[in-house]
Coordinates of C-alpha atoms in Angstrom, one line a residue:
M492 CA 53.6 21.8 40.2
S493 CA 53.0 18.2 41.4
R494 CA 52.7 17.5 45.1
L495 CA 55.8 15.3 45.1
W496 CA 57.9 18.1 43.6
Q497 CA 56.6 20.5 46.2
D498 CA 57.6 18.1 49.0
I499 CA 61.1 17.7 47.5
R500 CA 61.6 21.5 47.3
G501 CA 60.3 21.9 50.8
A502 CA 62.7 19.2 52.1
A503 CA 65.6 20.9 50.3
K504 CA 64.8 24.2 52.1
F505 CA 64.8 22.3 55.4
Y506 CA 68.1 20.4 54.8
A507 CA 69.8 23.6 53.4
G508 CA 69.4 25.0 56.9
G509 CA 72.2 22.9 58.2
L510 CA 70.7 19.6 59.3
R511 CA 73.6 17.3 60.0
L512 CA 73.7 13.6 60.6
Y513 CA 75.7 12.2 63.5
P514 CA 79.2 11.3 62.2
K515 CA 79.4 7.6 61.6
D516 CA 82.9 7.2 63.1
E517 CA 81.8 8.9 66.3
L518 CA 78.7 6.7 66.5
Y519 CA 80.8 3.5 66.1
R520 CA 83.3 4.7 68.7
E521 CA 80.5 5.3 71.2
M522 CA 78.8 2.0 70.4
S523 CA 82.0 0.0 70.8
F524 CA 82.8 1.8 74.1
I525 CA 79.5 1.0 75.6
S526 CA 79.5 -2.6 74.2
Y527 CA 83.0 -3.2 75.5
Y528 CA 82.2 -2.2 79.1
F529 CA 78.6 -3.4 79.4
H530 CA 78.6 -6.3 77.0
W531 CA 75.5 -4.9 75.2
G532 CA 74.8 -5.9 71.6
S533 CA 74.7 -3.4 68.7
E534 CA 70.9 -3.4 68.6
E535 CA 70.6 -2.4 72.2
V536 CA 73.1 0.4 71.8
L537 CA 71.6 1.7 68.6
K538 CA 68.2 1.9 70.3
L539 CA 69.6 4.5 72.7
A540 CA 68.9 8.1 71.9
H541 CA 71.9 10.3 71.1
A542 CA 71.8 12.1 74.5
E543 CA 71.4 8.8 76.4
R544 CA 74.3 7.1 74.5
R545 CA 76.5 10.1 75.4
R546 CA 75.4 10.0 79.0
W547 CA 76.3 6.3 79.2
C548 CA 79.8 7.1 77.7
A549 CA 80.2 9.8 80.3
E550 CA 79.2 7.6 83.2
I551 CA 81.6 4.8 82.1
S552 CA 84.4 7.3 81.7
E553 CA 83.8 8.6 85.2
I554 CA 83.9 5.0 86.6
N555 CA 87.3 4.5 84.8
K556 CA 88.6 7.8 86.3
S557 CA 87.6 6.8 89.8
L558 CA 89.1 3.3 89.4
N559 CA 92.4 4.7 88.1
P560 CA 93.3 7.7 90.3
S561 CA 96.9 7.9 89.1
N562 CA 97.4 10.7 86.5
K563 CA 99.9 8.8 84.4
N564 CA 97.7 5.6 84.1
K565 CA 94.4 7.5 84.0
E566 CA 92.2 6.4 81.1
K567 CA 90.9 9.2 78.9
S568 CA 87.2 9.8 78.6
I569 CA 85.8 8.7 75.3
L570 CA 84.1 12.1 75.1
D571 CA 87.6 13.7 75.1
M572 CA 88.9 11.6 72.3
K573 CA 89.1 12.9 68.8
P574 CA 88.8 10.8 65.7
N575 CA 92.1 9.8 64.0
R576 CA 91.8 11.0 60.4

């Protein structure tokens, strides 16, 4: 068996274990949220690690909550929002 074929079979075993990619819609939602509030470009936001990007979204959401204490006008956290499908 060739080395390439062995590598492909090994990769198939790895991916079969449930490796998932981050959903593209969620990535774009987080990117647009951070870009909107901080005026960062897409390259800057994409360079952030997943956990760091989620942290920035959480921090921005907390700022929004503190600025809008009224319950009826309170902005939702982006982390609470579900994609519209």
